[in-house]
Coordinates of C-alpha atoms in Angstrom, one line a residue:
Chain A
M1040 CA 19.3 38.3 -24.5
I1041 CA 17.5 35.5 -26.0
M1042 CA 18.5 32.1 -25.4
Q1043 CA 18.6 29.9 -28.5
K1044 CA 16.8 26.4 -28.4
K1045 CA 20.4 24.6 -28.3
E1046 CA 21.1 26.3 -25.3
I1047 CA 18.1 25.8 -23.8
I1048 CA 18.7 21.9 -24.4
Q1049 CA 22.6 22.2 -23.0
T1050 CA 21.3 23.9 -19.7
L1051 CA 18.4 21.1 -19.1
T1052 CA 20.6 18.9 -19.9
L1053 CA 22.9 19.8 -17.0
I1054 CA 19.9 20.5 -14.8
F1055 CA 18.6 17.0 -15.7
R1056 CA 22.0 15.3 -14.9
G1057 CA 22.7 17.1 -11.5
T1058 CA 18.8 16.3 -10.6
F1059 CA 18.7 12.5 -11.1
G1060 CA 22.3 12.1 -10.5
Q1061 CA 23.4 11.3 -13.9
P1062 CA 26.3 12.5 -15.1
T1063 CA 26.0 10.9 -19.0
L1064 CA 22.3 11.3 -19.4
D1065 CA 21.3 13.0 -22.8
L1066 CA 18.1 14.4 -23.7
R1067 CA 15.9 13.4 -26.2
D1068 CA 12.2 15.0 -27.1
D1069 CA 10.5 11.4 -26.8
L1070 CA 12.1 11.0 -23.0
T1071 CA 9.8 10.2 -20.0
A1072 CA 9.8 9.3 -16.4
N1073 CA 9.8 5.7 -17.4
D1074 CA 13.2 5.8 -19.1
V1075 CA 15.3 7.7 -16.3
E1076 CA 16.2 5.9 -13.4
N1077 CA 15.2 8.0 -10.3
W1078 CA 12.7 9.8 -12.0
D1079 CA 9.7 10.0 -9.7
S1080 CA 7.2 12.3 -8.3
L1081 CA 9.6 13.7 -5.9
T1082 CA 12.4 14.3 -7.9
H1083 CA 10.2 15.7 -10.5
M1084 CA 9.1 18.4 -8.3
L1085 CA 12.8 19.1 -7.6
L1086 CA 13.6 18.9 -11.1
I1087 CA 10.5 21.7 -11.7
T1088 CA 12.2 23.8 -9.2
N1089 CA 15.7 23.6 -10.6
I1090 CA 14.2 24.5 -14.1
E1091 CA 12.6 27.7 -12.6
N1092 CA 15.4 28.6 -10.4
Q1093 CA 17.8 28.1 -13.6
F1094 CA 15.5 29.6 -16.2
G1095 CA 14.4 32.5 -13.9
F1096 CA 10.5 32.0 -14.0
K1097 CA 7.8 30.1 -12.5
F1098 CA 5.4 27.6 -14.3
K1099 CA 2.0 27.7 -13.9
L1100 CA 0.3 25.1 -12.1
K1101 CA -1.7 24.2 -15.5
D1102 CA 1.9 23.9 -17.3
L1103 CA 2.9 21.1 -14.9
N1104 CA 0.2 18.6 -16.2
K1105 CA 1.4 19.6 -19.9
M1106 CA 5.0 18.3 -19.4
K1107 CA 4.4 14.6 -20.2
Q1108 CA 7.9 14.1 -21.7
V1109 CA 11.2 16.4 -22.4
G1110 CA 10.0 17.7 -25.8
D1111 CA 7.0 19.4 -23.8
M1112 CA 9.5 20.5 -21.2
I1113 CA 11.3 22.2 -23.9
T1114 CA 8.4 23.9 -26.0
L1115 CA 7.2 25.4 -22.6
I1116 CA 10.3 26.7 -21.6
E1117 CA 10.6 28.3 -25.0
S1118 CA 7.4 29.8 -24.5
K1119 CA 8.3 31.1 -21.2
L1120 CA 11.2 32.9 -22.4
D1121 CA 9.5 34.0 -25.6
I1122 CA 11.6 33.0 -28.2
H1123 CA 10.9 34.3 -31.3
P1124 CA 12.1 32.3 -34.3
L1125 CA 14.9 34.0 -36.5
Chain B
M1278 CA -31.9 -8.9 12.6
I1279 CA -28.0 -8.1 13.7
N1280 CA -26.5 -9.3 10.7
K1281 CA -27.5 -7.1 7.9
V1282 CA -26.0 -3.9 8.7
F1283 CA -23.5 -4.2 5.7
S1284 CA -26.5 -5.1 3.3
D1285 CA -28.5 -2.4 4.5
E1286 CA -26.0 0.1 4.3
I1287 CA -23.7 -0.7 1.4
I1288 CA -24.5 -3.7 -0.6
F1289 CA -28.4 -3.0 -1.5
P1290 CA -28.0 0.7 -1.9
F1291 CA -25.3 0.3 -4.5
L1292 CA -27.1 -2.4 -5.9
D1293 CA -29.9 -0.1 -6.3
I1294 CA -27.6 2.6 -8.0
L1295 CA -26.6 0.2 -10.4
K1296 CA -30.1 -0.1 -11.5
Q1297 CA -31.1 3.2 -11.1
F1298 CA -28.2 4.8 -13.0
P1299 CA -26.7 2.3 -15.9
D1300 CA -26.0 5.0 -18.1
R1301 CA -24.6 7.6 -16.2
N1302 CA -20.5 7.7 -15.1
A1303 CA -19.4 5.7 -12.2
F1304 CA -15.6 6.2 -13.2
C1305 CA -13.4 8.2 -14.9
I1306 CA -10.0 7.0 -15.1
K1307 CA -7.3 8.1 -17.3
E1308 CA -9.9 10.5 -19.3
E1309 CA -11.4 7.6 -20.1
F1310 CA -15.2 7.2 -18.7
Y1311 CA -17.0 3.8 -17.4
T1312 CA -20.8 3.8 -16.9
Y1313 CA -22.4 1.9 -14.2
R1314 CA -23.5 -0.6 -16.4
Q1315 CA -20.0 -1.1 -17.6
F1316 CA -19.0 -1.4 -14.0
A1317 CA -21.7 -4.0 -13.1
E1318 CA -20.3 -5.9 -16.3
H1319 CA -16.8 -6.0 -15.0
I1320 CA -18.2 -7.1 -11.4
S1321 CA -20.2 -9.7 -12.9
K1322 CA -17.1 -10.9 -15.1
I1323 CA -15.0 -11.4 -12.0
R1324 CA -17.3 -12.6 -9.8
F1325 CA -18.2 -15.3 -12.3
T1326 CA -14.8 -16.5 -12.2
L1327 CA -14.6 -16.2 -8.5
K1328 CA -17.9 -18.4 -8.4
Q1329 CA -16.1 -21.2 -10.7
R1330 CA -13.0 -21.4 -8.8
K1331 CA -13.2 -23.2 -5.4
I1332 CA -11.7 -20.8 -2.9
T1333 CA -10.5 -21.7 0.3
G1334 CA -10.4 -18.9 3.1
N1335 CA -12.2 -15.3 2.6
I1336 CA -9.2 -13.2 2.3
V1337 CA -8.1 -12.4 -1.1
G1338 CA -4.9 -10.0 -2.5
L1339 CA -5.8 -7.1 -4.9
V1340 CA -3.2 -5.5 -6.8
A1341 CA -3.7 -2.1 -6.3
N1342 CA -3.6 -1.0 -10.1
D1343 CA -5.8 2.3 -11.0
D1344 CA -8.1 0.6 -13.5
I1345 CA -11.8 -0.6 -13.6
E1346 CA -11.2 -4.0 -12.8
T1347 CA -9.6 -3.5 -9.4
Y1348 CA -12.2 -1.3 -8.3
A1349 CA -14.8 -3.7 -9.9
S1350 CA -12.7 -6.8 -8.1
I1351 CA -13.3 -4.8 -4.4
F1352 CA -17.4 -5.5 -5.2
S1353 CA -17.0 -9.0 -6.8
L1354 CA -15.3 -9.9 -3.5
W1355 CA -17.7 -8.5 -1.1
L1356 CA -20.8 -10.0 -2.9
E1357 CA -19.2 -13.4 -2.6
G1358 CA -18.4 -12.5 1.0
M1359 CA -14.7 -11.9 0.9
C1360 CA -12.3 -9.4 1.9
Y1361 CA -9.5 -7.7 -0.1
V1362 CA -5.9 -6.8 1.3
P1363 CA -4.6 -4.2 -1.1
L1364 CA -1.2 -5.2 -2.5
N1365 CA 0.7 -1.6 -3.2
I1366 CA 2.2 -1.7 -6.8
D1367 CA 5.5 0.4 -5.6
Q1368 CA 6.3 -2.0 -2.7
Q1369 CA 8.6 -4.9 -3.3
L1370 CA 7.2 -8.3 -4.2
E1371 CA 8.7 -9.6 -1.1
R1372 CA 6.8 -7.1 1.2
S1373 CA 3.6 -8.0 -1.0
M1374 CA 4.2 -12.1 -0.1
D1375 CA 4.9 -11.3 3.4
I1376 CA 1.5 -9.8 3.3
V1377 CA -0.1 -12.7 1.1
V1378 CA 1.5 -15.3 3.9
Q1379 CA 0.6 -13.3 6.9
V1380 CA -3.4 -13.2 6.0
E1381 CA -3.0 -16.6 4.7
A1382 CA -4.5 -15.5 1.0
N1383 CA -4.8 -18.4 -1.5
L1384 CA -6.2 -15.8 -4.2
I1385 CA -4.6 -12.7 -5.7
L1386 CA -6.6 -10.9 -8.0
D1387 CA -4.2 -9.0 -10.6
S1388 CA -5.6 -6.7 -13.2
S1389 CA -1.4 -5.8 -14.7
A1390 CA -1.0 -7.2 -18.2
E1391 CA 1.8 -9.4 -16.5
T1392 CA 1.5 -10.5 -13.0
C1393 CA 4.7 -11.0 -10.8
Y1394 CA 2.8 -13.3 -8.6
P1395 CA 3.2 -16.7 -8.4
G1396 CA 0.8 -18.4 -11.2
D1397 CA -1.2 -20.9 -8.9
L1398 CA -2.2 -18.1 -6.7
V1399 CA -3.4 -15.5 -9.2
V1400 CA -6.5 -14.8 -11.3
Q1401 CA -6.1 -12.3 -13.9
T1402 CA -9.0 -10.1 -14.3
K1403 CA -8.1 -8.0 -17.6
D1404 CA -10.0 -9.1 -20.1
L1405 CA -12.0 -11.8 -18.8
P1406 CA -14.8 -13.1 -21.1
F1407 CA -18.6 -11.9 -20.1
I1408 CA -20.7 -15.0 -19.5
E1409 CA -23.6 -13.9 -17.4
D1410 CA -25.1 -11.1 -15.4
C1411 CA -23.7 -12.0 -11.8
V1412 CA -24.6 -8.9 -9.6
G1413 CA -27.2 -10.6 -7.3
F1414 CA -27.1 -11.1 -3.4
D1415 CA -28.9 -13.2 -1.2
G1416 CA -27.5 -11.3 2.0
T1417 CA -26.6 -14.1 4.1
F1418 CA -23.1 -13.6 5.4
S1419 CA -22.2 -12.5 8.7
D1420 CA -21.1 -8.7 9.6
E1421 CA -18.4 -9.9 11.5
E1422 CA -16.6 -11.0 8.8
L1423 CA -13.8 -9.1 7.1
S1424 CA -14.3 -6.1 4.5
Y1425 CA -10.6 -5.4 4.0
I1426 CA -7.3 -5.5 5.8
L1427 CA -5.0 -2.7 5.6
F1428 CA -1.3 -2.9 6.7
T1429 CA 0.5 -0.2 8.4
S1430 CA 4.0 0.3 8.7
G1431 CA 4.8 -0.4 12.4
S1432 CA 7.8 1.4 14.2
T1433 CA 9.5 -2.3 14.9
G1434 CA 9.5 -1.9 10.9
K1435 CA 7.2 -5.5 10.8
P1436 CA 3.8 -4.3 8.8
K1437 CA 0.7 -4.7 10.8
G1438 CA -2.4 -6.0 9.5
V1439 CA -5.4 -4.0 10.7
A1440 CA -8.6 -5.9 9.9
I1441 CA -11.8 -4.4 9.3
T1442 CA -15.3 -6.1 9.5
R1443 CA -18.4 -5.5 7.5
R1444 CA -20.0 -4.0 10.5
N1445 CA -17.4 -1.3 10.8
I1446 CA -17.4 -0.2 7.2
S1447 CA -21.2 0.3 7.5
A1448 CA -20.9 1.9 10.6
F1449 CA -18.3 4.3 9.3
I1450 CA -20.7 5.1 6.2
K1451 CA -23.7 5.5 8.7
S1452 CA -21.7 8.0 10.8
F1453 CA -20.3 9.8 7.6
F1454 CA -23.9 10.8 5.9
D1455 CA -25.2 11.4 9.7
I1456 CA -22.8 14.5 9.5
G1457 CA -25.2 15.8 6.8
Y1458 CA -23.7 15.7 3.1
V1459 CA -25.9 15.3 0.4
L1460 CA -24.7 13.9 -2.5
T1461 CA -26.6 12.7 -5.6
E1462 CA -25.6 11.1 -8.9
E1463 CA -24.6 15.0 -10.5
D1464 CA -21.5 14.8 -7.9
R1465 CA -18.0 14.2 -9.5
V1466 CA -15.8 13.0 -6.6
L1467 CA -11.9 12.9 -6.4
Q1468 CA -10.1 9.3 -5.3
C1469 CA -6.6 10.3 -5.3
F1470 CA -5.5 7.7 -2.8
D1471 CA -3.7 4.4 -3.1
L1472 CA -5.8 1.5 -2.0
S1473 CA -3.7 0.7 0.6
F1474 CA -4.6 3.9 2.2
D1475 CA -8.0 3.9 3.9
L1476 CA -8.9 7.3 2.6
S1477 CA -9.0 5.7 -0.9
V1478 CA -12.2 3.7 0.8
V1479 CA -14.7 6.8 1.5
S1480 CA -13.4 8.4 -2.1
Y1481 CA -14.8 5.5 -4.0
L1482 CA -17.5 4.3 -1.7
V1483 CA -19.3 7.4 -0.8
P1484 CA -19.8 8.3 -4.3
L1485 CA -20.7 4.9 -5.7
L1486 CA -23.4 4.7 -3.2
K1487 CA -25.2 8.0 -4.7
G1488 CA -24.9 7.1 -8.5
A1489 CA -21.9 9.7 -8.4
C1490 CA -18.6 9.5 -10.4
V1491 CA -15.4 8.9 -9.2
Y1492 CA -12.6 10.6 -10.6
I1493 CA -9.2 8.6 -10.4
V1494 CA -5.9 9.8 -9.8
P1495 CA -3.7 7.1 -11.4
N1496 CA -0.5 5.9 -10.0
K1497 CA 2.9 7.2 -11.1
Q1498 CA 1.5 10.7 -11.8
V1499 CA 2.9 13.8 -10.0
K1500 CA -0.1 14.0 -7.8
Y1501 CA -0.8 17.6 -6.9
S1502 CA -0.7 18.9 -10.3
Y1503 CA -2.6 15.8 -11.4
I1504 CA -5.5 16.3 -9.0
Y1505 CA -5.8 20.2 -9.3
G1506 CA -5.9 19.2 -13.6
L1507 CA -9.2 16.9 -12.6
M1508 CA -10.8 19.5 -10.3
D1509 CA -10.3 22.3 -12.9
D1510 CA -11.2 20.4 -16.1
H1511 CA -13.7 18.2 -14.8
K1512 CA -15.4 20.7 -12.0
L1513 CA -15.5 18.3 -9.2
T1514 CA -17.7 18.9 -6.4
V1515 CA -16.1 16.8 -3.6
A1516 CA -12.5 16.0 -2.5
L1517 CA -10.9 14.8 -0.1
L1518 CA -7.1 15.5 0.5
V1519 CA -4.3 14.9 2.6
P1520 CA -3.0 18.6 4.2
S1521 CA 0.6 17.8 2.3
T1522 CA -1.3 18.1 -1.1
L1523 CA -2.3 21.7 0.1
Q1524 CA 1.2 22.6 1.3
C1525 CA 2.2 21.4 -2.7
L1526 CA -0.3 23.6 -4.3
R1527 CA 0.1 26.4 -2.2
P1528 CA 2.8 28.3 -4.4
Y1529 CA 0.2 28.1 -6.9
F1530 CA -2.9 29.1 -5.1
G1531 CA -3.1 32.4 -6.8
E1532 CA -4.3 30.5 -10.0
I1533 CA -6.6 28.2 -8.4
E1534 CA -10.4 28.8 -8.0
I1535 CA -12.6 25.8 -8.2
P1536 CA -16.3 27.1 -7.5
S1537 CA -17.7 24.1 -8.5
M1538 CA -16.4 22.2 -5.1
R1539 CA -19.1 21.6 -2.7
Y1540 CA -17.2 19.8 -0.2
S1541 CA -13.6 20.2 0.6
L1542 CA -12.6 17.7 2.9
F1543 CA -9.2 16.8 4.9
C1544 CA -7.8 13.8 7.0
G1545 CA -4.5 12.4 7.8
E1546 CA -2.0 15.2 9.0
A1547 CA -2.7 18.2 11.1
L1548 CA -4.3 20.8 9.4
P1549 CA -2.9 24.1 9.3
L1550 CA -5.1 26.8 10.0
D1551 CA -3.2 29.4 7.8
I1552 CA -3.0 27.3 4.6
T1553 CA -6.6 26.4 5.3
S1554 CA -7.6 30.0 5.2
D1555 CA -5.9 30.5 2.1
W1556 CA -7.2 27.7 0.6
A1557 CA -10.8 28.8 1.5
K1558 CA -10.2 31.3 -1.2
C1559 CA -9.7 28.8 -4.1
V1560 CA -12.8 26.7 -3.4
P1561 CA -15.2 29.7 -2.4
S1562 CA -18.4 27.5 -2.4
A1563 CA -17.2 24.9 -0.6
T1564 CA -17.9 23.5 3.0
I1565 CA -14.4 22.8 4.6
D1566 CA -14.3 19.9 6.9
N1567 CA -11.4 18.5 9.1
F1568 CA -11.7 14.7 9.8
Y1569 CA -9.2 12.5 12.3
G1570 CA -9.2 9.3 12.8
P1571 CA -6.4 6.2 12.7
T1572 CA -7.0 3.3 10.2
E1573 CA -7.8 1.2 13.1
D1574 CA -11.2 3.4 13.9
T1575 CA -12.1 2.9 10.0
I1576 CA -11.4 5.9 8.5
F1577 CA -12.2 8.9 10.1
C1578 CA -14.1 9.0 13.4
S1579 CA -14.4 12.8 14.3
H1580 CA -15.0 16.1 12.5
Y1581 CA -14.8 19.7 13.0
R1582 CA -16.4 22.4 10.3
Y1583 CA -14.0 25.1 9.4
N1584 CA -15.7 28.4 9.9
R1585 CA -15.1 30.7 7.1
N1586 CA -16.5 33.7 8.7
G1587 CA -15.3 33.7 12.3
H1588 CA -13.2 32.1 14.8
N1589 CA -11.7 28.7 14.0
K1590 CA -10.4 26.5 17.2
H1591 CA -6.9 25.7 16.8
F1592 CA -4.0 24.8 19.1
N1593 CA -0.2 25.6 17.7
G1594 CA -2.0 26.6 14.4
V1595 CA -3.4 22.8 14.1
I1596 CA -7.2 23.2 13.3
S1597 CA -9.4 21.5 16.1
I1598 CA -10.4 17.8 15.3
G1599 CA -13.6 18.7 16.6
K1600 CA -16.4 16.1 18.0
P1601 CA -17.0 12.1 17.7
M1602 CA -19.0 11.3 14.7
T1603 CA -22.3 9.3 15.5
G1604 CA -21.8 5.7 16.5
G1605 CA -18.5 6.3 18.2
D1606 CA -16.9 7.9 21.4
M1607 CA -13.6 9.6 22.1
K1608 CA -12.3 10.4 25.4
I1609 CA -9.0 11.6 27.0
F1610 CA -7.2 9.0 29.7
D1611 CA -4.3 9.7 31.7
E1612 CA -1.9 6.9 32.4
N1613 CA -4.0 5.2 34.7
F1614 CA -6.9 5.4 32.9
N1615 CA -8.8 8.0 34.2
E1616 CA -10.9 10.3 31.9
S1617 CA -9.0 13.8 31.9
Y1618 CA -10.6 17.1 32.8
V1619 CA -11.3 19.6 30.4
G1620 CA -7.8 21.6 29.2
E1621 CA -6.1 18.5 30.6
L1622 CA -3.5 16.7 28.1
G1623 CA -3.9 13.1 28.0
E1624 CA -3.8 10.5 25.4
L1625 CA -7.0 10.3 23.1
C1626 CA -8.9 6.6 23.1
L1627 CA -11.6 5.7 21.1
S1628 CA -14.3 3.3 21.2
G1629 CA -17.6 2.5 19.1
N1630 CA -18.9 0.2 16.4
Q1631 CA -15.8 1.5 13.8
L1632 CA -13.3 0.1 16.0
T1633 CA -11.4 -2.8 14.5
P1634 CA -11.7 -5.9 16.3
G1635 CA -7.5 -6.0 16.3
Y1636 CA -4.6 -6.7 14.6
L1637 CA -4.3 -9.9 12.6
N1638 CA -1.8 -12.2 14.5
N1639 CA -0.6 -9.7 16.6
D1640 CA -1.7 -10.5 20.4
K1641 CA 1.3 -8.5 21.8
K1642 CA -0.1 -5.6 19.9
N1643 CA -3.4 -5.8 20.6
Q1644 CA -3.0 -6.1 24.2
D1645 CA -0.7 -2.9 24.2
V1646 CA -3.1 -0.8 22.4
F1647 CA -6.8 -1.9 23.5
F1648 CA -8.4 -2.0 27.1
I1649 CA -11.8 -2.6 28.4
K1650 CA -12.9 0.1 31.0
D1651 CA -16.6 -0.1 32.2
N1652 CA -17.5 -2.7 29.9
V1653 CA -16.5 -0.6 26.7
R1654 CA -13.7 -1.6 24.6
W1655 CA -11.1 1.2 23.8
Y1656 CA -8.2 2.1 21.6
K1657 CA -5.1 4.1 22.6
T1658 CA -4.2 6.2 19.6
G1659 CA -0.7 7.3 20.8
D1660 CA -1.9 11.0 20.1
K1661 CA -1.8 13.5 22.7
C1662 CA -4.9 15.6 23.1
F1663 CA -7.2 17.7 25.3
V1664 CA -11.0 18.8 24.9
D1665 CA -11.9 22.3 25.3
S1666 CA -15.3 23.5 27.3
G1667 CA -17.3 23.3 24.0
G1668 CA -16.2 19.3 23.9
D1669 CA -14.3 20.0 20.6
F1670 CA -10.9 17.8 20.7
L1671 CA -7.6 19.3 19.7
I1672 CA -4.1 17.6 19.2
S1673 CA -1.1 18.6 20.9
G1674 CA 0.9 15.7 19.2
R1675 CA 2.3 12.5 19.1
L1676 CA 3.1 11.0 22.4
D1677 CA 6.2 9.9 20.9
N1678 CA 7.0 13.0 19.4
Q1679 CA 7.6 14.2 22.9
V1680 CA 11.1 14.4 23.6
K1681 CA 12.9 15.5 26.4
I1682 CA 16.1 17.9 26.4
Q1683 CA 18.2 18.4 29.3
G1684 CA 15.1 16.8 31.3
Y1685 CA 12.5 19.0 29.9
R1686 CA 9.3 17.7 28.3
V1687 CA 9.9 19.4 24.7
E1688 CA 7.0 18.9 21.7
L1689 CA 8.3 19.1 18.6
G1690 CA 4.7 20.6 17.0
E1691 CA 5.5 23.7 19.2
I1692 CA 8.5 24.2 17.7
E1693 CA 7.5 23.8 14.4
Y1694 CA 4.2 26.2 14.8
H1695 CA 6.7 29.2 15.8
A1696 CA 9.2 28.1 13.1
K1697 CA 6.5 28.2 10.7
E1698 CA 5.2 31.6 11.8
F1699 CA 8.0 33.1 11.5
L1700 CA 8.8 31.5 7.7
K1701 CA 5.1 31.9 6.5
D1702 CA 4.8 29.9 3.5
R1703 CA 7.4 27.5 4.2
N1704 CA 7.1 23.8 5.4
V1705 CA 9.0 22.8 8.5
V1706 CA 9.9 19.6 10.7
A1707 CA 11.6 19.2 14.1
I1708 CA 13.4 16.4 14.8
A1709 CA 15.3 15.4 18.1
F1710 CA 18.8 13.9 17.7
N1711 CA 21.7 13.1 19.9
N1712 CA 25.0 14.5 19.2
Q1713 CA 28.6 13.2 19.6
A1714 CA 28.1 13.7 23.2
N1715 CA 24.8 11.6 23.4
L1716 CA 22.9 14.6 24.2
T1717 CA 19.7 15.4 22.9
E1718 CA 19.4 18.4 20.8
M1719 CA 16.8 19.9 18.0
A1720 CA 17.0 20.0 14.5
L1721 CA 14.9 21.8 12.2
I1722 CA 14.4 20.9 8.7
I1723 CA 12.8 23.4 6.4
E1724 CA 11.7 23.0 2.9
S1725 CA 13.4 25.6 1.2
G1726 CA 16.6 26.2 -0.7
N1727 CA 19.5 27.6 1.8
F1728 CA 19.3 30.6 3.9
D1729 CA 20.9 32.0 7.0
P1730 CA 18.4 30.9 9.9
N1731 CA 20.2 33.8 12.3
N1732 CA 16.8 35.9 12.3
L1733 CA 14.7 32.8 12.8
I1734 CA 17.0 31.5 15.7
I1735 CA 16.6 35.4 17.1
Y1736 CA 12.8 34.8 16.9
L1737 CA 12.6 31.4 18.2
R1738 CA 14.7 32.6 21.1
S1739 CA 12.1 35.3 22.0
K1740 CA 9.5 32.3 21.9
L1741 CA 10.9 29.3 23.3
P1742 CA 13.1 28.2 26.2
S1743 CA 16.6 28.2 24.9
Y1744 CA 17.1 24.7 25.3
V1745 CA 14.4 23.8 22.8
V1746 CA 15.6 26.0 20.5
P1747 CA 17.2 24.1 17.1
T1748 CA 20.6 24.2 17.2
K1749 CA 20.8 22.4 13.7
F1750 CA 19.1 23.8 10.6
L1751 CA 18.8 21.8 7.7
F1752 CA 17.2 22.8 4.3
V1753 CA 15.7 20.2 1.8
P1754 CA 14.1 21.9 -1.5
I1755 CA 11.5 19.5 -1.5
F1756 CA 10.0 17.1 1.5
P1757 CA 9.9 13.8 0.3
L1758 CA 6.3 12.2 0.5
N1759 CA 5.3 8.9 1.9
N1760 CA 2.8 6.6 -0.3
N1761 CA -0.1 8.0 1.3
G1762 CA 0.8 11.5 0.1
K1763 CA 2.0 12.7 3.5
T1764 CA 5.2 14.3 4.6
D1765 CA 7.7 11.2 5.4
R1766 CA 9.3 12.2 8.6
N1767 CA 11.3 8.8 9.0
Q1768 CA 13.1 9.6 5.7
L1769 CA 13.7 13.2 6.5
K1770 CA 15.0 12.0 10.0
R1771 CA 17.7 9.8 8.3
L1772 CA 19.2 13.4 7.0
I1773 CA 20.4 14.1 10.2
K1774 CA 23.8 12.6 10.7

């Protein structure tokens, strides 16, 4: 089943909330580590693991450096899930 | 005569490089390159300002930012006969100020846009004007003066200041190159350490003495992926890493290939043989070397070369730390300071020109860890070690990692070794804890999602005495790292209730 971008964001939001322990956190494309409390290099690795487990794929090492903000992450997840625009 | 080691080994070679390679790159920081000429200008600016300001005392705080001004500050201070004390930007201001007060620094160099330190102490090094060339040197100061002071966390909670003299750092540089490394202006060298960790010193100083380019891993980056990015994008040729970085990169080894790497160096933690053998395939042309040494003996003092095509000496799966580097000595002593025989465990002790004169203002600690035997001054490392018949040293663990369970001595490293053998790629830490009945039991913390440890327990029972087999298993998806990039055992310990 192909996941819609909206669903990706919903799922990602839950992962973010769980990883950083912030139940009301909302995602924006330009959200970065500087905007979120607890988003440090350790929780970042946890975040990556949680995303991989939830979506069922593995990031490439090269991908990890591309994810500077949430928008990059969404784009990358989309490409991993191979979404075709309608 | 005696007091020119620092000028001969470091200052003059560096000044020659500035003249010889003005247009070559000295630094790459956040994808921006700085030439040796630009670096010299930054040094001039800061040094000019230092000269203008009447400074009492030789010790200067240096805010450990990741920019050209911070690295230029180090050389400005050295040329002015001063020493630096890095102030880590991640640590609480209170701890930094505690350090500033302890070393009685009257000056702090800060390249931050806004400084959080008291204004009367601070010189802000960003955007200073260039007045005149200021990189000359008359070479008149003593080699016994300090070059830097690093604070290491003491087990008592109060950080201890390790004073490193100019003679110490010069001796280190000499013994490093005595190994036979050939670096030139063509090399591209990784610097991934915070300045408050002494592996940073070798990572920036060695390339700058050869006209090579230093590639900085900026603060606040996911280190292991950034490190890989630099190695791959810029075809780095030399990289010193802590083994924990390899542990982080391990799941991605299949995609890593860095044929440009010539020297892949490790220090700071036990280097596991299995992961090193896997890593060797990622850096097919590199010489892989393992180093050992505490901050007290100036960066590192022993060396072992990994053998790609044959046997490697190891103990409990951890690669040998090899033999002493030139200019220093290593011996294993028992509790009565008698030298141990081949194969006999004892405490590893170090001597030589790299050895610190001692901790700042800490007589108690100095008395505890330094001793004189047959007119030689030795440092007790706290590492339990033995030497084999070939003269190579092998570490068995920390003296304080040895715990007693039901009266038996237990080495945590041995439990970790067998658990890793069974779990393959997973990282583990064994920790002793007292249960409700105040009896010591073993816990094993595994870097993994949850799983049933039953098969692991069966395996460990087949390898270890039953009293050593862990009774408690904890799963942590990713191990925390401390500021130096090493596995943070203390933080893991706190997980055990």
